CSV table of C-alpha atoms in Angstrom, one decimal:
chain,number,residue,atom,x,y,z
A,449,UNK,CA,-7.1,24.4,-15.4
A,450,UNK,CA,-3.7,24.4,-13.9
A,451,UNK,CA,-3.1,24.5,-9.7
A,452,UNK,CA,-3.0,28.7,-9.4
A,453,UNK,CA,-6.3,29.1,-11.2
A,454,UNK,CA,-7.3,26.2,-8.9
A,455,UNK,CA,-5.9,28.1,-6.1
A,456,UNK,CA,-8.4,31.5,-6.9
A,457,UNK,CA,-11.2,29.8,-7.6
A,458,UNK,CA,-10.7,27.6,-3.9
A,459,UNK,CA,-9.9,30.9,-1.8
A,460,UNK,CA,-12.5,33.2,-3.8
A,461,UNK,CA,-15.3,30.9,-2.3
A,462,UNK,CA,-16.9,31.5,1.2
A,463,UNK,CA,-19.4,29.8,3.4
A,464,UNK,CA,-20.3,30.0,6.2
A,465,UNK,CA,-21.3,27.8,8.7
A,466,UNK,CA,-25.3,26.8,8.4
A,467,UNK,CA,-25.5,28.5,5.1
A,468,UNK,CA,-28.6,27.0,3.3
A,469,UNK,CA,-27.9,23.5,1.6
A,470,UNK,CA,-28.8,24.2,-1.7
A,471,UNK,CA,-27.3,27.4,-1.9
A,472,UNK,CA,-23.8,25.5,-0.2
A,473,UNK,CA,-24.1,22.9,-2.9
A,474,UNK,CA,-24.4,25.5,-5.5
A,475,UNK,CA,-21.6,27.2,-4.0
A,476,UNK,CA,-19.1,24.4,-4.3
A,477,UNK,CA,-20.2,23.4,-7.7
A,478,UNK,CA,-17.3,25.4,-8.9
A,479,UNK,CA,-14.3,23.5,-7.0
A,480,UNK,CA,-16.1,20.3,-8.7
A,481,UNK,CA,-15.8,21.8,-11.9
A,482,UNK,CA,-12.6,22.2,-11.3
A,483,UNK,CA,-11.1,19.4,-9.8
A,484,UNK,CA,-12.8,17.4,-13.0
A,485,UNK,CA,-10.5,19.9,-15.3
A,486,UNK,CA,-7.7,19.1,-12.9
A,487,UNK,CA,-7.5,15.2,-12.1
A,488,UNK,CA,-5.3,12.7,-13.7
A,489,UNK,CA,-6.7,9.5,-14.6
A,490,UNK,CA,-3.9,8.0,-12.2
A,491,UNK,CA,-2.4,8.7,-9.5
A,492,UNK,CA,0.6,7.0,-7.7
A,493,UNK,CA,1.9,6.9,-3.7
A,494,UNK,CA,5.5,5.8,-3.4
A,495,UNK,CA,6.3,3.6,-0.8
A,496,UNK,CA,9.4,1.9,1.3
A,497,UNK,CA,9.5,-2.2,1.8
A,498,UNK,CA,8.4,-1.7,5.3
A,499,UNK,CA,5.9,-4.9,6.8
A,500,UNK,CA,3.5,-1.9,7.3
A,501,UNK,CA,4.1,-0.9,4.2
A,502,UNK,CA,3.6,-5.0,2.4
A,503,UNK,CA,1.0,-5.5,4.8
A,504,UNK,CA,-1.1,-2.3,3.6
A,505,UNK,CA,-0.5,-3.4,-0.4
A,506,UNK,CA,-2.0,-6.9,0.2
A,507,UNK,CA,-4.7,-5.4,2.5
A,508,UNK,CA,-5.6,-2.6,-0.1
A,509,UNK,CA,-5.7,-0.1,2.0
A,510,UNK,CA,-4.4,3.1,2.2
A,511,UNK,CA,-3.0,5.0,5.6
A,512,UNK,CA,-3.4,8.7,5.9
A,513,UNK,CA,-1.7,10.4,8.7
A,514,UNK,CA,-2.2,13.4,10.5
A,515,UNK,CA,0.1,16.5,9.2
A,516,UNK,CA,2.7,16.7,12.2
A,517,UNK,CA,4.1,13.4,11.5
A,518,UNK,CA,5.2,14.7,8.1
A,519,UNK,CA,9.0,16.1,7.1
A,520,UNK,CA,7.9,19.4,6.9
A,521,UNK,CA,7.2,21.6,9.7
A,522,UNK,CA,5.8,24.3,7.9
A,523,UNK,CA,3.0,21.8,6.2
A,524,UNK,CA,-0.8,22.7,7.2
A,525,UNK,CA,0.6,25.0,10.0
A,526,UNK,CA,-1.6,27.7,10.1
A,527,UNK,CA,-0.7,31.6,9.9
A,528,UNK,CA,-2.9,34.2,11.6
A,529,UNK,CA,-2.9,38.1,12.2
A,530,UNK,CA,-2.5,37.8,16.0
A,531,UNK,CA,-3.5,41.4,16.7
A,532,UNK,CA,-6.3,41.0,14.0
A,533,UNK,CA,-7.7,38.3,15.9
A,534,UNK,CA,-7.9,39.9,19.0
A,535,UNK,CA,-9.5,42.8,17.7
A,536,UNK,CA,-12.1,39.9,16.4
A,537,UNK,CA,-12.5,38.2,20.0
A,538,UNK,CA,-13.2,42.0,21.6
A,539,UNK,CA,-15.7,42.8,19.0
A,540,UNK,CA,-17.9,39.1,19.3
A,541,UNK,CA,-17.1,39.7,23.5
A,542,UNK,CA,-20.1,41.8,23.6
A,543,UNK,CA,-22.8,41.7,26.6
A,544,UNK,CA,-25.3,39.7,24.5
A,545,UNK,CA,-22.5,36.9,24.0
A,546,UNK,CA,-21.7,36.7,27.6
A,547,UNK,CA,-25.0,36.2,28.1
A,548,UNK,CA,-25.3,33.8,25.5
A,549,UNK,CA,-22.5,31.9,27.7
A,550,UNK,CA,-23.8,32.2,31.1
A,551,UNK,CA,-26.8,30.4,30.0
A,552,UNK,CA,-25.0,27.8,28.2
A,553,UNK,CA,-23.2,27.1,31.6
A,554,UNK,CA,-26.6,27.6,33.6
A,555,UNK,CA,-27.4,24.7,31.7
A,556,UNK,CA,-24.9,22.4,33.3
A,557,UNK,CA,-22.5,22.6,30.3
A,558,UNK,CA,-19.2,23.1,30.9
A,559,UNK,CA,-15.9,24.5,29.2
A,560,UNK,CA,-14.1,21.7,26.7
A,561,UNK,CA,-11.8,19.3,28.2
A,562,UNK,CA,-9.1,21.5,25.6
A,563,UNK,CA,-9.8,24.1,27.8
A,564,UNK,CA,-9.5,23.0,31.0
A,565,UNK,CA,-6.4,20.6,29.9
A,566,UNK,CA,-4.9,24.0,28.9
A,567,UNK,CA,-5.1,26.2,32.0
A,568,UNK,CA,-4.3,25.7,35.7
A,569,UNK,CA,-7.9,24.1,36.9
A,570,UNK,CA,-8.1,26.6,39.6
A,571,UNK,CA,-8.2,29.4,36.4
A,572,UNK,CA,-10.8,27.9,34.5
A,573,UNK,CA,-13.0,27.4,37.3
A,574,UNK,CA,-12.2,30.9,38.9
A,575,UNK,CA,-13.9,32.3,35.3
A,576,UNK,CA,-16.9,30.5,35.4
A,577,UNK,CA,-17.5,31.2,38.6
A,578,UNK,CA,-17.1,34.6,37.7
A,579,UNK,CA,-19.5,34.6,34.6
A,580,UNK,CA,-22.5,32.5,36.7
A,581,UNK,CA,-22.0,35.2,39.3
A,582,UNK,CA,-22.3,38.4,37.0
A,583,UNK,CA,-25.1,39.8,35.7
A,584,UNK,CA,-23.6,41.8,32.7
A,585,UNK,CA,-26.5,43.9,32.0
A,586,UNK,CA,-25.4,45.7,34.6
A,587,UNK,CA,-21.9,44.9,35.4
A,588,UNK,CA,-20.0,46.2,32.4
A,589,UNK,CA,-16.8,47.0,33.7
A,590,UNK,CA,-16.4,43.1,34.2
A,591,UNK,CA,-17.0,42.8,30.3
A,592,UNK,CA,-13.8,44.7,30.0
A,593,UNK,CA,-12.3,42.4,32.2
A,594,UNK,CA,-13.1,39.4,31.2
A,595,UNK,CA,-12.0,40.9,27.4
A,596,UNK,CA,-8.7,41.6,28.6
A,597,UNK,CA,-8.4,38.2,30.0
A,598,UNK,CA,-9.2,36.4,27.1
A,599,UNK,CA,-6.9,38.8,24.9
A,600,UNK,CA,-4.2,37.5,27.3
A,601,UNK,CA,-4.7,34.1,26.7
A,602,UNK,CA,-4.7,34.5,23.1
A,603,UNK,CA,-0.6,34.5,23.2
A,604,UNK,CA,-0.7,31.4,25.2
A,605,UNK,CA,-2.9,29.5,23.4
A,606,UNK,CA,-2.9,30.1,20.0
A,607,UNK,CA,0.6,28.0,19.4
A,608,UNK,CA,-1.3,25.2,20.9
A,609,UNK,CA,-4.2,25.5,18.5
A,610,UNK,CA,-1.9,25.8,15.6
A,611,UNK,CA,0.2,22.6,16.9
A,612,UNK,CA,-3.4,21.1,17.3
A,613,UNK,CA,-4.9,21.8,14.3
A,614,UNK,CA,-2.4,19.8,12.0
A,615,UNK,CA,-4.4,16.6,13.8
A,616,UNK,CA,-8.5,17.5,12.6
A,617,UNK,CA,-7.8,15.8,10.0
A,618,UNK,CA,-5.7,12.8,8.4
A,619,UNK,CA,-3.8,12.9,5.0
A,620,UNK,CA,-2.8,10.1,2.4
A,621,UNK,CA,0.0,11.9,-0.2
A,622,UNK,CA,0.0,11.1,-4.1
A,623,UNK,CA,2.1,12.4,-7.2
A,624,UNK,CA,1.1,12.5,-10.8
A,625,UNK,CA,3.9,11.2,-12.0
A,626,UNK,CA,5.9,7.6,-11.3
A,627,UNK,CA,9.1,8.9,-12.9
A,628,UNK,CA,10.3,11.2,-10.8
A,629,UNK,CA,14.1,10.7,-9.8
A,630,UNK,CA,13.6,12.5,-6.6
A,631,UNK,CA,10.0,10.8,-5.6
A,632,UNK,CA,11.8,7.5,-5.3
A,633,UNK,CA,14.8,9.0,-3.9
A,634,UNK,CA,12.9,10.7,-1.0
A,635,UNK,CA,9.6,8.0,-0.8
A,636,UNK,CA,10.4,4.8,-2.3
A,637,UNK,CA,13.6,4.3,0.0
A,638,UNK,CA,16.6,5.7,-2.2
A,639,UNK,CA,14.8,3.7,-5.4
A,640,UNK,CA,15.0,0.5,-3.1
A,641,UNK,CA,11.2,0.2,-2.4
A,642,UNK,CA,7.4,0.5,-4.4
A,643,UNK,CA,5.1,2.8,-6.0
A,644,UNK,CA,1.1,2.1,-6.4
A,645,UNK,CA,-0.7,3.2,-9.3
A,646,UNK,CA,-4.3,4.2,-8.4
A,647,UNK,CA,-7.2,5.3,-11.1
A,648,UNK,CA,-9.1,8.2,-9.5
A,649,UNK,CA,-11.1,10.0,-11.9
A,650,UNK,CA,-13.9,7.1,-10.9
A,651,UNK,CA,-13.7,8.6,-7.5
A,652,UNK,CA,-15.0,12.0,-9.0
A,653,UNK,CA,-18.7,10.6,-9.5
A,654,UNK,CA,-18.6,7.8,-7.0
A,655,UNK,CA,-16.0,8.8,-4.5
A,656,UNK,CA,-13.8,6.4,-2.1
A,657,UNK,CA,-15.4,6.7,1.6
A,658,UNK,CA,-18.0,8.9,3.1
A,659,UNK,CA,-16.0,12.3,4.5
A,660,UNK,CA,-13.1,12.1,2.5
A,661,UNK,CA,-11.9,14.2,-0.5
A,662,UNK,CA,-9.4,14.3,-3.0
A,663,UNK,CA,-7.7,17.6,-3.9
A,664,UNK,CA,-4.4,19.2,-5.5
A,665,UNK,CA,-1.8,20.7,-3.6
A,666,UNK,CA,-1.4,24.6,-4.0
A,667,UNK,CA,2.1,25.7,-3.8
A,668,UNK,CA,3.2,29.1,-3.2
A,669,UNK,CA,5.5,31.5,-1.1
A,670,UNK,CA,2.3,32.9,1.0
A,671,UNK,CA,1.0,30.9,3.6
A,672,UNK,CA,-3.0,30.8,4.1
A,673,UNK,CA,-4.1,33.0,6.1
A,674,UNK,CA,-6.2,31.2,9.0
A,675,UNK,CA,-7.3,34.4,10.9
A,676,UNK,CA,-10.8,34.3,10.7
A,677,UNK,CA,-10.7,30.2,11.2
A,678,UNK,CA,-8.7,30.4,14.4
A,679,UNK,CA,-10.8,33.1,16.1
A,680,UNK,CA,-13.7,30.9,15.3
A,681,UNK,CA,-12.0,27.8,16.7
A,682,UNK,CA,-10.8,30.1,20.1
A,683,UNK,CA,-14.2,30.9,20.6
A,684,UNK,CA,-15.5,27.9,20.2
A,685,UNK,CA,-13.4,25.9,22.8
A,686,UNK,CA,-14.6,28.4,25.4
A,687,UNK,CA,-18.1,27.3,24.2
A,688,UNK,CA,-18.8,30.5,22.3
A,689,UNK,CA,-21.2,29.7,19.7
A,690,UNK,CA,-20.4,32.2,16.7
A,691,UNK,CA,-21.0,30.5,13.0
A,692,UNK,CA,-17.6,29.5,11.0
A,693,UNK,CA,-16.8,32.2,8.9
A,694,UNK,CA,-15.7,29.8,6.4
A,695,UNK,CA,-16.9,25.8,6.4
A,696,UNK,CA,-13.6,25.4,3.4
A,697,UNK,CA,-11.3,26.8,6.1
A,698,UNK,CA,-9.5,23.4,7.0
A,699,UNK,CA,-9.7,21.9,3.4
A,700,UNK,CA,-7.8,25.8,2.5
A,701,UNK,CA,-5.4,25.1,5.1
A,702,UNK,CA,-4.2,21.6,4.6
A,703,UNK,CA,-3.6,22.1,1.1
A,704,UNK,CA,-1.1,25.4,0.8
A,705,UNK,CA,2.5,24.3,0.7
A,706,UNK,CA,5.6,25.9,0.0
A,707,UNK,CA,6.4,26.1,-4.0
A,708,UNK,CA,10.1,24.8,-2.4
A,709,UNK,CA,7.8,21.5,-3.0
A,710,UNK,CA,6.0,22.0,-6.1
A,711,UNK,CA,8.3,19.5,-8.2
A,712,UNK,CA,5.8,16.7,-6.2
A,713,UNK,CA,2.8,17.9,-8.2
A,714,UNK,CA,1.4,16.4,-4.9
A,715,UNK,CA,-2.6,15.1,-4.7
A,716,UNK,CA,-3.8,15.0,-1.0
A,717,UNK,CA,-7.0,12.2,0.2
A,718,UNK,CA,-8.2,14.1,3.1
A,719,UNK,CA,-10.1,12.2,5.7
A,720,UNK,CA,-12.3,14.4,7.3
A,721,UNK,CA,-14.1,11.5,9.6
A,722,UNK,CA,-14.2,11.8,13.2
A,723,UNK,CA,-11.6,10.7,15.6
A,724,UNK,CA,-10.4,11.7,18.9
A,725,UNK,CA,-7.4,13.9,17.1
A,726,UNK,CA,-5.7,13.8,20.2
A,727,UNK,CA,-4.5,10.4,20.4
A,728,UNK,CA,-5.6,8.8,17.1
A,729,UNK,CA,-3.0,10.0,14.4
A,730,UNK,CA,-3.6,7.6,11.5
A,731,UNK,CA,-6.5,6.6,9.8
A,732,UNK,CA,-7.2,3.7,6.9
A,733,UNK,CA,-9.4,3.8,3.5
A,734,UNK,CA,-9.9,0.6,1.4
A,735,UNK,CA,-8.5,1.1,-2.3
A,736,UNK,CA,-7.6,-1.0,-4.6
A,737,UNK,CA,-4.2,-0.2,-6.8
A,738,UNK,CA,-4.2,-1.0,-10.2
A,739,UNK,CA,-0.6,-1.6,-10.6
A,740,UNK,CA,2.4,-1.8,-9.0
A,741,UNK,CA,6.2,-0.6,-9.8
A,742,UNK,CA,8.9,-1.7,-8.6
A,743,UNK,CA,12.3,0.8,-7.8
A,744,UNK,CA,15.8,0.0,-9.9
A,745,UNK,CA,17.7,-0.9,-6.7
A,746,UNK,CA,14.5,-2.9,-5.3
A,747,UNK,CA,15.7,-6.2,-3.7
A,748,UNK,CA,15.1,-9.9,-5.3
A,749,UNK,CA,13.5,-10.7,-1.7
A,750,UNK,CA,11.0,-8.1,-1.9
A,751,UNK,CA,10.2,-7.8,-5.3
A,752,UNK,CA,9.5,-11.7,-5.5
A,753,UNK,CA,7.4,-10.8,-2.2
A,754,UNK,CA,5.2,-8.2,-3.5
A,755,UNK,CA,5.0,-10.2,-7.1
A,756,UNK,CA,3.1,-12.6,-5.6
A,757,UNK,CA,0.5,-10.2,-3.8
A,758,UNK,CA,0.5,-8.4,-7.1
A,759,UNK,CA,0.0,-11.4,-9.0
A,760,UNK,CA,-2.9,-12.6,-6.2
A,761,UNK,CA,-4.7,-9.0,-7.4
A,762,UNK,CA,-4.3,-9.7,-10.9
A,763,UNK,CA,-2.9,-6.0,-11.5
A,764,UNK,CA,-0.1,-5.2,-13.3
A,765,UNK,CA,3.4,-5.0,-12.9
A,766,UNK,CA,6.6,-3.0,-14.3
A,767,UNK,CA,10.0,-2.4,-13.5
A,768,UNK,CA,11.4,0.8,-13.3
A,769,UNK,CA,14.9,1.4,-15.4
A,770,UNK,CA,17.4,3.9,-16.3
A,771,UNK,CA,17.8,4.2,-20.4
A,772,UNK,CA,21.6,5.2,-20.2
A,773,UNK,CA,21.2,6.3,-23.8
A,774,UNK,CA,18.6,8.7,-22.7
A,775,UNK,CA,19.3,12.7,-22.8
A,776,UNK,CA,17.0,13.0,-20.2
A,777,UNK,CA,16.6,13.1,-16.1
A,778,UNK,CA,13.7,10.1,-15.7
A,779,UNK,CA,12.9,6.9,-14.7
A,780,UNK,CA,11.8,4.7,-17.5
A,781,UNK,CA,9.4,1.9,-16.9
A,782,UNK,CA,8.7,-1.5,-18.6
A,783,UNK,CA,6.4,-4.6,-18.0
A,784,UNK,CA,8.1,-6.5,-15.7
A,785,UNK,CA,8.5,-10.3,-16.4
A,786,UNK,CA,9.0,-12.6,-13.6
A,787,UNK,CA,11.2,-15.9,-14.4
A,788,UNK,CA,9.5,-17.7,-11.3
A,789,UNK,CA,6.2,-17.7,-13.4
């Protein structure tokens, strides 16, 4: 199965939110299937000589970091039918909803500190005051008011949920291959720095931590289309309780990138767990590498450095190389042999 059937089968699967839990396992059975088709047994994540960087190697662990600290802007931004959405809001803005919402505040619950962080307080407040005051039974004509108000907002806010949603979740990057000229060029410090060989096919049956998962990129020149999954996330910060359309909707937007990246063949560990997104932008999962490779124009300082971590772990070692007789754009790779041993 290559990444566009992938792509199909991902997108042509739909649940939503409190769908029975047989049925949902059922439901994703096919993604499994497929990513069993689709996984290398190795996978590698290029790396600069950074401390960070050392200290992560001899630490095992592996940082993932939240999409708007990566080089492309355009990565896990979300695109949405604006005037498709607001038709959306006006039809779930019914008299039963507001209802719905005037209890939920009668209760002593309260907008989400998004919400109030997002509007002039005197706003916010002015609305709920408005919606504990109304009984919309029979005051109507305020339904079409309070419609038109949240249509307005809609242009305001949506950029900020867009910014915000590149932050629910945190991302470790991997390639399938470790001879790729422009992976070091662009990863591993201009060739100067590392690259981590990691076996995850185990993970398939056993998996690496509890809310993360381990999926292929999709490239193509379409963004995802995130309409129905920012409505649902609108409605829900003004404490509107209408089901996700779509429980798959984050997982579908993190991994559709622009085909200007396909020669990657990029892997992405999503961490799912919960974190306060706002300020927390990194995130950590213990796994061990099973060898280690070090760049053509690495330095004697730090490959002697990271030999002796590597040598510590017992996993093996190679050294990257250009065969000049070679017809051929790659980086070859041989076992490397260290005179200090």
């Amino acid at each position: 199965m290559n990444r566009e059937e992938f792509a199909k089968r991902l997108e042509g699967i739909q649940i939503q939110e409190g769908t029975d839990p047989k049925v949902l396992y059922d439901s994703v059975l096919p993604i499994s299937d497929a990513l069993t088709q689709m996984m290398p047994q190795s996978l590698f994540r290029y790396r600069s000589c950074t401390e960070k960087q050392i200290d992560a190697f001899q630490k095992d662990t592996i940082y993932a970091v939240s999409a708007d600290l990566f080089n492309d802007p355009y990565d896990t931004l979300v695109r949405y039918d604006l005037d498709g959405i607001k038709n959306y809001v006006n039809a779930l803005l019914e008299t039963n909803t507001l209802v719905q919402l005037k209890k939920y505040l009668e209760e002593g619950n309260d907008f989400t500190n998004n919400v109030k962080d997002s509007f002039p307080k005197g706003m916010v407040e002015k609305i709920k005051e408005q919606i504990l005051a109304t009984d919309f039974e029979e005051k109507k004509d305020f339904l079409a008011t309070y419609k038109s108000q949240m249509v307005q907002t809609i242009d305001f806010l949506y950029p900020l949920l867009a910014d915000a949603s590149k932050r629910f979740v945190s991302i470790a990057c991997f390639c399938e291959s470790v001879q790729s000229i422009t992976m070091w060029s662009h990863y591993a410090d201009y060739h100067k720095g590392f690259a981590l060989e990691y076996e995850m096919r185990p993970t398939l049956t056993k998996g690496i931590k509890e809310g993360v998962g381990l999926y292929p990129v999709i490239y193509d020149d379409i963004r995802y289309d995130a309409s129905q999954y920012m409505a649902w996330a609108f409605l829900k910060m003004f404490g509107i309780c209408a089901p996700n359309p779509d429980v798959l909707s984050h997982t579908k937007c993190v991994l559709h990138k622009s085909r200007q990246w396909e020669y990657e063949n990029e892997w992405r560990l999503v961490d799912y767990s919960t974190r306060n997104y706002l300020v927390e932008n990194i995130t950590s999962i213990n796994y061990k590498p099973t060898a280690i490779y070090y760049g053509v124009h690495i330095s004697n300082e730090n490959k002697e450095r990271l030999h002796k971590i590597a040598k510590a772990k017992g996993i093996a070692e190679f050294d990257m190389y250009i065969d000049y007789s070679s017809p051929r754009y790659e980086m070859m790779y041989k076992s490397h042999k260290c005179s200090s041993d």
